[in-house]
CSV table of C-alpha atoms in Angstrom, one decimal:
chain,number,residue,atom,x,y,z
A,24,UNK,CA,2.5,17.5,1.4
A,25,UNK,CA,-0.5,18.3,3.5
A,26,UNK,CA,-2.5,20.9,1.7
A,27,UNK,CA,-4.5,23.8,3.1
A,28,UNK,CA,-7.8,22.6,1.7
A,29,UNK,CA,-7.6,19.7,4.1
A,30,UNK,CA,-9.0,22.1,6.6
A,31,UNK,CA,-12.2,21.5,4.6
A,32,UNK,CA,-12.5,18.0,6.0
A,33,UNK,CA,-16.2,17.3,6.4
A,34,UNK,CA,-18.0,17.1,8.7
A,35,UNK,CA,-15.2,18.7,10.8
A,36,UNK,CA,-14.5,22.4,11.2
A,37,UNK,CA,-11.9,23.4,9.7
A,38,UNK,CA,13.4,8.7,20.4
A,39,UNK,CA,15.7,8.1,21.4
A,40,UNK,CA,17.4,6.6,18.4
A,41,UNK,CA,19.6,3.8,17.2
A,42,UNK,CA,23.2,4.4,18.2
A,43,UNK,CA,26.5,2.5,18.6
A,44,UNK,CA,27.3,0.8,21.9
A,45,UNK,CA,30.1,3.2,22.7
A,46,UNK,CA,28.9,6.3,24.3
A,47,UNK,CA,32.1,7.8,25.6
A,48,UNK,CA,33.0,11.5,25.1
A,49,UNK,CA,29.6,12.5,24.0
A,50,UNK,CA,29.1,16.2,24.7
A,51,UNK,CA,25.9,17.3,26.4
A,52,UNK,CA,23.6,19.4,24.3
A,53,UNK,CA,20.4,19.6,26.1
A,54,UNK,CA,19.0,20.0,29.6
A,55,UNK,CA,17.1,16.7,30.1
A,56,UNK,CA,16.8,13.2,28.7
A,57,UNK,CA,15.4,13.2,25.2
A,58,UNK,CA,15.9,12.7,21.4
A,59,UNK,CA,19.4,11.2,20.1
A,60,UNK,CA,20.0,11.4,16.4
A,61,UNK,CA,23.2,10.9,14.3
A,62,UNK,CA,24.0,14.0,12.2
A,63,UNK,CA,26.5,16.4,10.9
A,64,UNK,CA,27.9,19.2,13.0
A,65,UNK,CA,26.6,22.5,11.7
A,66,UNK,CA,28.5,25.4,13.2
A,67,UNK,CA,28.3,27.5,10.1
A,68,UNK,CA,25.5,28.3,7.7
A,69,UNK,CA,25.5,26.2,4.5
A,70,UNK,CA,22.7,25.2,2.2
A,71,UNK,CA,22.3,21.4,1.8
A,72,UNK,CA,22.5,20.6,-1.9
A,73,UNK,CA,24.0,18.1,-4.3
A,74,UNK,CA,27.4,19.7,-3.9
A,75,UNK,CA,27.6,19.4,-0.1
A,76,UNK,CA,30.5,17.4,1.3
A,77,UNK,CA,28.4,16.5,4.3
A,78,UNK,CA,28.7,12.7,4.4
A,79,UNK,CA,27.1,12.9,7.8
A,80,UNK,CA,29.5,10.3,9.3
A,81,UNK,CA,29.7,11.9,12.6
A,82,UNK,CA,28.1,14.9,14.3
A,83,UNK,CA,26.5,16.6,17.2
A,84,UNK,CA,22.8,15.9,17.2
A,85,UNK,CA,19.6,15.4,19.1
A,86,UNK,CA,18.0,12.0,19.7
A,87,UNK,CA,14.7,10.5,20.8
A,88,UNK,CA,14.4,7.8,23.5
A,89,UNK,CA,12.0,4.9,23.8
A,90,UNK,CA,13.6,1.9,22.1
A,91,UNK,CA,11.5,-1.2,21.5
A,92,UNK,CA,11.6,-4.3,19.3
A,93,UNK,CA,14.8,-5.5,20.8
A,94,UNK,CA,17.0,-2.5,20.0
A,95,UNK,CA,19.4,-1.2,22.6
A,96,UNK,CA,17.6,0.9,25.2
A,97,UNK,CA,19.6,3.9,26.3
A,98,UNK,CA,20.1,4.8,29.9
A,99,UNK,CA,21.1,8.4,29.6
A,100,UNK,CA,19.8,9.7,32.8
A,101,UNK,CA,19.0,13.4,32.5
A,102,UNK,CA,21.6,14.3,29.8
A,103,UNK,CA,20.8,15.0,26.2
A,104,UNK,CA,23.7,13.8,24.3
A,105,UNK,CA,25.2,14.0,20.9
A,106,UNK,CA,26.6,10.9,19.1
A,107,UNK,CA,28.4,9.8,16.0
A,108,UNK,CA,27.5,6.8,13.8
A,109,UNK,CA,29.8,5.3,11.2
A,110,UNK,CA,28.4,5.7,7.7
A,111,UNK,CA,30.7,3.0,6.4
A,112,UNK,CA,28.6,0.0,7.6
A,113,UNK,CA,27.4,-2.2,4.7
A,114,UNK,CA,25.5,-4.7,6.9
A,115,UNK,CA,22.5,-6.0,4.9
A,116,UNK,CA,19.1,-5.3,6.4
A,117,UNK,CA,16.0,-7.2,5.6
A,118,UNK,CA,13.6,-4.6,4.3
A,119,UNK,CA,10.7,-6.8,5.5
A,120,UNK,CA,11.8,-6.6,9.1
A,121,UNK,CA,8.6,-4.9,10.2
A,122,UNK,CA,6.2,-6.5,7.8
A,123,UNK,CA,4.2,-8.2,10.5
A,124,UNK,CA,4.0,-5.3,12.8
A,125,UNK,CA,1.2,-5.1,15.3
A,126,UNK,CA,0.5,-1.5,16.3
A,127,UNK,CA,-0.8,-0.5,19.7
A,128,UNK,CA,0.3,3.1,20.1
A,129,UNK,CA,1.1,5.4,17.2
A,130,UNK,CA,2.7,8.9,16.8
A,131,UNK,CA,1.2,10.7,13.8
A,132,UNK,CA,2.9,13.8,12.4
A,133,UNK,CA,1.2,16.5,10.2
A,134,UNK,CA,2.3,18.1,7.0
A,135,UNK,CA,1.7,21.4,5.1
A,136,UNK,CA,-1.6,23.0,5.9
A,137,UNK,CA,-1.3,22.4,9.7
A,138,UNK,CA,0.6,25.6,10.3
A,139,UNK,CA,-0.8,28.6,12.1
A,140,UNK,CA,0.6,31.8,13.6
A,141,UNK,CA,1.1,31.2,17.3
A,142,UNK,CA,2.4,27.6,16.9
A,143,UNK,CA,5.5,27.2,19.2
A,144,UNK,CA,4.1,29.1,22.2
A,145,UNK,CA,4.0,25.9,24.3
A,146,UNK,CA,7.4,24.9,23.0
A,147,UNK,CA,8.9,28.1,24.1
A,148,UNK,CA,8.1,27.2,27.7
A,149,UNK,CA,9.9,23.8,27.5
A,150,UNK,CA,13.7,24.1,27.4
A,151,UNK,CA,14.2,20.9,25.5
A,152,UNK,CA,11.7,22.0,22.8
A,153,UNK,CA,13.1,25.5,22.6
A,154,UNK,CA,16.5,24.0,22.1
A,155,UNK,CA,15.3,22.3,18.9
A,156,UNK,CA,14.3,25.7,17.5
A,157,UNK,CA,17.7,27.1,18.5
A,158,UNK,CA,19.4,24.3,16.5
A,159,UNK,CA,17.2,25.0,13.6
A,160,UNK,CA,18.1,28.6,13.7
A,161,UNK,CA,21.8,27.7,13.3
A,162,UNK,CA,21.0,25.6,10.2
A,163,UNK,CA,18.4,27.9,8.6
A,164,UNK,CA,19.9,31.3,9.4
A,165,UNK,CA,16.8,32.9,10.9
A,166,UNK,CA,14.7,32.8,14.1
A,167,UNK,CA,12.2,30.2,13.1
A,168,UNK,CA,10.5,30.2,16.5
A,169,UNK,CA,9.9,33.9,16.4
A,170,UNK,CA,8.1,33.6,13.0
A,171,UNK,CA,6.1,30.6,14.2
A,172,UNK,CA,4.8,32.5,17.2
A,173,UNK,CA,4.5,36.0,15.8
A,174,UNK,CA,4.1,35.6,12.1
A,175,UNK,CA,3.6,37.4,9.8
A,176,UNK,CA,1.0,35.0,8.5
A,177,UNK,CA,2.1,35.2,4.9
A,178,UNK,CA,5.5,33.6,5.9
A,179,UNK,CA,3.7,30.6,7.3
A,180,UNK,CA,1.5,30.4,4.3
A,181,UNK,CA,4.5,30.5,1.9
A,182,UNK,CA,6.3,27.3,0.8
A,183,UNK,CA,9.5,29.1,0.3
A,184,UNK,CA,11.3,32.2,1.7
A,185,UNK,CA,14.3,34.0,0.1
A,186,UNK,CA,17.4,33.8,2.3
A,187,UNK,CA,20.2,36.1,1.3
A,188,UNK,CA,22.7,34.3,3.4
A,189,UNK,CA,22.3,31.2,1.3
A,190,UNK,CA,22.1,33.1,-2.0
A,191,UNK,CA,19.2,30.9,-2.9
A,192,UNK,CA,15.5,30.2,-2.3
A,193,UNK,CA,15.2,28.0,0.8
A,194,UNK,CA,12.2,26.5,2.4
A,195,UNK,CA,10.6,28.1,5.4
A,196,UNK,CA,7.2,26.6,6.0
A,197,UNK,CA,8.2,22.9,5.8
A,198,UNK,CA,11.0,23.3,8.3
A,199,UNK,CA,8.7,25.2,10.7
A,200,UNK,CA,6.2,22.3,10.8
A,201,UNK,CA,9.0,19.7,11.0
A,202,UNK,CA,10.7,21.5,14.0
A,203,UNK,CA,7.4,22.2,15.7
A,204,UNK,CA,6.2,18.6,15.4
A,205,UNK,CA,9.4,17.3,17.0
A,206,UNK,CA,9.2,20.0,19.7
A,207,UNK,CA,5.7,18.6,20.5
A,208,UNK,CA,7.5,15.3,21.4
A,209,UNK,CA,9.5,17.2,23.9
A,210,UNK,CA,6.4,19.0,25.3
A,211,UNK,CA,4.9,15.6,25.9
A,212,UNK,CA,8.1,14.3,27.4
A,213,UNK,CA,8.0,17.1,30.0
A,214,UNK,CA,4.6,16.1,31.2
A,215,UNK,CA,3.8,13.6,33.9
A,216,UNK,CA,3.8,10.2,32.3
A,217,UNK,CA,5.0,11.6,29.0
A,218,UNK,CA,8.1,9.5,28.8
A,219,UNK,CA,6.1,6.4,29.4
A,220,UNK,CA,3.9,7.3,26.5
A,221,UNK,CA,6.9,7.9,24.3
A,222,UNK,CA,8.4,4.6,25.3
A,223,UNK,CA,5.2,2.8,24.4
A,224,UNK,CA,5.0,4.0,20.8
A,225,UNK,CA,5.5,1.1,18.5
A,226,UNK,CA,4.6,2.6,15.1
A,227,UNK,CA,4.8,6.1,13.6
A,228,UNK,CA,4.0,7.8,10.3
A,229,UNK,CA,3.4,11.3,8.9
A,230,UNK,CA,1.5,12.9,6.2
A,231,UNK,CA,3.8,13.8,3.3
A,232,UNK,CA,6.3,16.2,5.0
A,233,UNK,CA,5.4,14.4,8.2
A,234,UNK,CA,7.1,11.2,7.0
A,235,UNK,CA,10.4,12.9,7.5
A,236,UNK,CA,9.4,13.9,11.1
A,237,UNK,CA,8.3,10.3,11.8
A,238,UNK,CA,11.7,9.0,10.5
A,239,UNK,CA,13.6,11.4,12.7
A,240,UNK,CA,11.5,10.4,15.7
A,241,UNK,CA,12.2,6.7,14.9
A,242,UNK,CA,16.0,7.3,14.6
A,243,UNK,CA,16.4,6.8,10.9
A,244,UNK,CA,18.3,10.1,10.7
A,245,UNK,CA,19.2,13.0,13.0
A,246,UNK,CA,17.1,16.1,13.7
A,247,UNK,CA,19.6,18.2,11.9
A,248,UNK,CA,19.9,16.0,8.9
A,249,UNK,CA,16.1,15.7,8.6
A,250,UNK,CA,15.8,19.5,8.8
A,251,UNK,CA,18.3,19.9,5.9
A,252,UNK,CA,16.5,17.3,3.9
A,253,UNK,CA,13.1,19.0,4.5
A,254,UNK,CA,14.6,22.4,3.5
A,255,UNK,CA,16.2,20.9,0.3
A,256,UNK,CA,13.0,19.0,-0.6
A,257,UNK,CA,10.9,22.1,-0.4
A,258,UNK,CA,13.3,24.1,-2.5
A,259,UNK,CA,13.6,21.3,-5.1
A,260,UNK,CA,9.8,20.9,-5.4
A,261,UNK,CA,9.3,24.6,-5.8
A,262,UNK,CA,11.9,24.7,-8.6
A,263,UNK,CA,10.1,21.8,-10.3
A,264,UNK,CA,6.8,23.7,-9.9
A,265,UNK,CA,8.3,26.8,-11.5
A,266,UNK,CA,9.6,24.7,-14.4
A,267,UNK,CA,6.2,23.2,-15.3
A,268,UNK,CA,3.1,25.1,-14.3
A,269,UNK,CA,0.5,22.9,-12.5
A,270,UNK,CA,-2.2,23.2,-9.9
A,271,UNK,CA,-4.2,21.2,-7.4
A,272,UNK,CA,-7.8,20.9,-6.3
A,273,UNK,CA,-9.5,19.1,-3.5
A,274,UNK,CA,-12.6,17.1,-4.3
A,275,UNK,CA,-15.1,17.0,-1.5
A,276,UNK,CA,-17.9,14.5,-1.2
A,277,UNK,CA,-16.8,11.6,-3.5
A,278,UNK,CA,-15.1,8.3,-2.9
A,279,UNK,CA,-11.8,7.5,-4.6
A,280,UNK,CA,-13.3,5.5,-7.4
A,281,UNK,CA,-15.6,8.4,-8.4
A,282,UNK,CA,-12.7,10.8,-8.2
A,283,UNK,CA,-10.7,8.6,-10.5
A,284,UNK,CA,-13.6,8.6,-13.0
A,285,UNK,CA,-13.7,12.3,-12.8
A,286,UNK,CA,-10.0,12.5,-13.5
A,287,UNK,CA,-10.4,10.1,-16.5
A,288,UNK,CA,-13.2,12.3,-17.9
A,289,UNK,CA,-11.1,15.5,-17.5
A,290,UNK,CA,-8.1,13.8,-19.1
A,291,UNK,CA,-10.1,13.0,-22.3
A,292,UNK,CA,-10.4,16.8,-22.9
A,293,UNK,CA,-6.8,17.9,-22.4
A,294,UNK,CA,-3.4,17.2,-23.9
A,295,UNK,CA,-1.0,14.7,-22.3
A,296,UNK,CA,1.0,17.4,-20.6
A,297,UNK,CA,-2.1,18.7,-18.9
A,298,UNK,CA,-3.4,15.4,-17.6
A,299,UNK,CA,-4.3,15.0,-13.9
A,300,UNK,CA,-4.3,12.3,-11.3
A,301,UNK,CA,-5.2,11.8,-7.6
A,302,UNK,CA,-2.2,13.1,-5.7
A,303,UNK,CA,-3.4,12.6,-2.1
A,304,UNK,CA,-5.7,9.8,-0.9
A,305,UNK,CA,-6.6,11.6,2.4
A,306,UNK,CA,-9.8,9.9,3.4
A,307,UNK,CA,-13.2,9.1,2.0
A,308,UNK,CA,-14.8,12.3,0.8
A,309,UNK,CA,-11.6,14.3,0.5
A,310,UNK,CA,-9.0,13.6,-2.2
A,311,UNK,CA,-6.5,16.0,-3.8
A,312,UNK,CA,-6.2,16.0,-7.6
A,313,UNK,CA,-3.0,17.3,-9.2
A,314,UNK,CA,-1.9,18.1,-12.7
A,315,UNK,CA,-1.8,20.7,-15.5
A,316,UNK,CA,-3.7,23.9,-15.0
A,317,UNK,CA,-6.1,23.1,-17.9
A,318,UNK,CA,-6.6,19.6,-16.6
A,319,UNK,CA,-7.5,21.0,-13.2
A,320,UNK,CA,-9.9,23.4,-14.7
A,321,UNK,CA,-11.6,20.5,-16.5
A,322,UNK,CA,-11.9,18.7,-13.2
A,323,UNK,CA,-13.5,21.7,-11.6
A,324,UNK,CA,-15.9,22.1,-14.5
A,325,UNK,CA,-17.1,18.5,-14.4
A,326,UNK,CA,-17.1,17.9,-10.6
A,327,UNK,CA,-20.8,18.8,-10.1
A,328,UNK,CA,-21.9,16.4,-12.8
A,329,UNK,CA,-20.1,13.7,-10.8
A,330,UNK,CA,-22.1,14.7,-7.7
A,331,UNK,CA,-19.1,16.2,-5.8
A,332,UNK,CA,-20.2,18.4,-2.9
A,333,UNK,CA,-17.6,21.0,-3.7
A,334,UNK,CA,-14.1,21.6,-5.1
A,335,UNK,CA,-11.4,23.7,-3.4
A,336,UNK,CA,-8.5,25.0,-5.5
A,337,UNK,CA,-5.4,24.7,-3.3
A,338,UNK,CA,-3.1,27.6,-2.7
A,339,UNK,CA,0.0,25.8,-4.0
A,340,UNK,CA,2.2,26.7,-7.0
A,341,UNK,CA,2.6,23.3,-8.5
A,342,UNK,CA,1.3,19.8,-9.2
A,343,UNK,CA,2.8,18.1,-6.2
A,344,UNK,CA,3.0,14.3,-5.8
A,345,UNK,CA,2.9,13.7,-9.6
A,346,UNK,CA,5.2,13.4,-12.6
A,347,UNK,CA,5.4,17.2,-12.6
A,348,UNK,CA,7.9,16.9,-9.7
A,349,UNK,CA,10.3,14.7,-11.7
A,350,UNK,CA,12.8,17.6,-11.9
A,351,UNK,CA,13.1,17.6,-8.1
A,352,UNK,CA,14.3,14.0,-8.0
A,353,UNK,CA,18.0,14.5,-8.9
A,354,UNK,CA,18.5,17.0,-6.1
A,355,UNK,CA,16.6,15.0,-3.6
A,356,UNK,CA,18.4,11.7,-4.5
A,357,UNK,CA,21.8,13.4,-4.2
A,358,UNK,CA,20.9,14.8,-0.8
A,359,UNK,CA,19.6,11.4,0.4
A,360,UNK,CA,22.6,9.6,-0.9
A,361,UNK,CA,24.8,11.9,1.2
A,362,UNK,CA,22.7,11.4,4.4
A,363,UNK,CA,23.4,8.7,7.0
A,364,UNK,CA,20.2,6.8,7.3
A,365,UNK,CA,19.7,3.9,9.8
A,366,UNK,CA,17.1,1.2,10.2
A,367,UNK,CA,14.3,2.8,12.2
A,368,UNK,CA,13.9,1.5,15.7
A,369,UNK,CA,10.1,1.1,15.1
A,370,UNK,CA,8.0,0.8,12.0
A,371,UNK,CA,7.6,4.0,9.9
A,372,UNK,CA,4.8,3.7,7.4
A,373,UNK,CA,5.7,5.0,4.0
A,374,UNK,CA,3.4,7.5,2.1
A,375,UNK,CA,4.3,5.7,-1.2
A,376,UNK,CA,3.0,2.2,-0.4
A,377,UNK,CA,1.6,2.3,3.1
A,378,UNK,CA,4.2,-0.2,4.2
A,379,UNK,CA,7.1,0.0,6.8
A,380,UNK,CA,10.6,-0.3,5.4
A,381,UNK,CA,13.7,-1.3,7.3
A,382,UNK,CA,16.5,-1.2,4.7
A,383,UNK,CA,18.2,2.3,4.7
A,384,UNK,CA,18.8,2.2,1.0
A,385,UNK,CA,15.2,1.3,0.3
A,386,UNK,CA,14.1,4.2,2.6
A,387,UNK,CA,16.2,6.6,0.6
A,388,UNK,CA,14.6,5.4,-2.7
A,389,UNK,CA,11.1,5.6,-1.1
A,390,UNK,CA,11.7,9.2,0.1
A,391,UNK,CA,12.8,10.3,-3.4
A,392,UNK,CA,9.8,8.6,-5.0
A,393,UNK,CA,7.5,10.3,-2.5
A,394,UNK,CA,7.5,13.7,-4.3
A,395,UNK,CA,6.2,12.1,-7.5
A,396,UNK,CA,3.9,9.5,-6.0
A,397,UNK,CA,0.3,9.8,-4.6
A,398,UNK,CA,0.2,10.0,-0.8
A,399,UNK,CA,-1.5,6.8,0.5
A,400,UNK,CA,-2.7,8.2,3.8
A,401,UNK,CA,-6.1,6.7,3.7
A,402,UNK,CA,-4.6,3.2,3.3
A,403,UNK,CA,-2.1,3.9,6.1
A,404,UNK,CA,-4.7,4.8,8.7
A,405,UNK,CA,-7.0,2.0,7.6
A,406,UNK,CA,-4.2,-0.5,8.0
A,407,UNK,CA,-3.2,0.8,11.4
A,408,UNK,CA,-6.8,0.5,12.6
A,409,UNK,CA,-7.3,-2.9,11.1
A,410,UNK,CA,-4.2,-4.2,12.8
A,411,UNK,CA,-5.4,-3.3,16.2
A,412,UNK,CA,-4.2,0.2,16.9
A,413,UNK,CA,-5.3,1.1,20.4
A,414,UNK,CA,-4.3,4.8,20.8
A,415,UNK,CA,-2.7,7.4,18.7
A,416,UNK,CA,-1.2,10.9,19.2
A,417,UNK,CA,-1.1,13.8,16.7
A,418,UNK,CA,2.1,15.7,17.5
A,419,UNK,CA,2.5,19.2,16.1
A,420,UNK,CA,0.4,22.1,14.9
A,421,UNK,CA,-3.3,21.7,14.0
A,422,UNK,CA,-5.8,18.8,14.3
A,423,UNK,CA,-6.2,17.7,10.7
A,424,UNK,CA,-4.9,14.2,11.4
A,425,UNK,CA,-7.2,13.7,14.3
A,426,UNK,CA,-10.1,14.7,12.1
A,427,UNK,CA,-9.1,12.1,9.5
A,428,UNK,CA,-8.8,9.3,12.1
A,429,UNK,CA,-12.1,10.2,13.6
A,430,UNK,CA,-13.7,10.2,10.2
A,431,UNK,CA,-12.5,6.7,9.6
A,432,UNK,CA,-13.3,5.4,13.1
A,433,UNK,CA,-15.1,7.6,15.6
A,434,UNK,CA,-14.3,5.2,18.4
A,435,UNK,CA,-10.5,5.3,17.9
A,436,UNK,CA,-8.8,7.3,20.7
A,437,UNK,CA,-6.5,10.1,19.5
A,438,UNK,CA,-4.9,12.9,21.5
A,439,UNK,CA,-3.4,16.1,20.2
A,440,UNK,CA,-0.1,17.2,21.6
A,441,UNK,CA,0.1,20.8,20.2
A,442,UNK,CA,2.8,23.4,20.2
């Protein structure tokens, strides 16, 4: 999860996808060549939970083009197509397939905190991007583009929104960022030379929520399935937060070692249930600490004695990316188990261990672990840069990721493709 305090970054102001060889009888769903993802047909409104019978073995879906690394390159002309992929394959995949990846061009996707009223205005002008919002409307049951463009702001600042049609609390904010980020891919595609840029991308990653966006772009799952997972994930994390009260705070101006020492000092003064840990390794000088409310208060009280420049209490309702999220695991594991996941066509760097994974079953386990594990974003960006990354693109709302990259290497080119 990308938290709102990441706007306090200093010194900044703050696919086509894998598919089977047979392509006959594929209904056209979009106006021009674009994304292709395997997913379930969603012609009625249903929440995606542990009781869904959606095995996702076949479906209408959206897919991204730009296959590399020896995977089949699709020649779809100007048609956007749906596809179906068998979920019955048990072919073993070497999870280390991408271990020696050499990045040149990266797509980076934002997480929570990047949202702003007005996002989606550019997407509204591009038919292929607007179509993604239309598909999302069918799944979510409300006009997500309208709220992105017009607000109100409090909806975009909320992690969850009550949806009477689902008789449950369903996530709004996280789907809005997910859809908007993939819409940014379509905006880029519509520009001169955009498809060539997309085809050149050989690695992708995203910050917390953004990892789901990256996996969708890389063909690991369909747009629709990713959206349902994101919605379910937000709901499960909020329920876990309600069950065990926690909080988060960003520590500005310290390196990670000193933040760890600060956490250790705070933990000496609170009970086990209130202890804290680093939840987000964002970049040097900006780390999020997560844990019990009393533990967070102890961190805030001691921060100045550790020479922190400032602390920023985050506007979140829980201790995300820690053990406090354990209650969310069962729902998320069930949803992931029911989802068709493919080997990504390009490396997707995990938030959990800053490594790419190729085995679908491993990807499922990693995604479940993500909600209880610290986000290793700093290590991810450092590794990309050290391996020779030449150019990166931040796709979606905001410019937080560009700020992080520039903080780590001022000479590294990065371009924002906003919505």
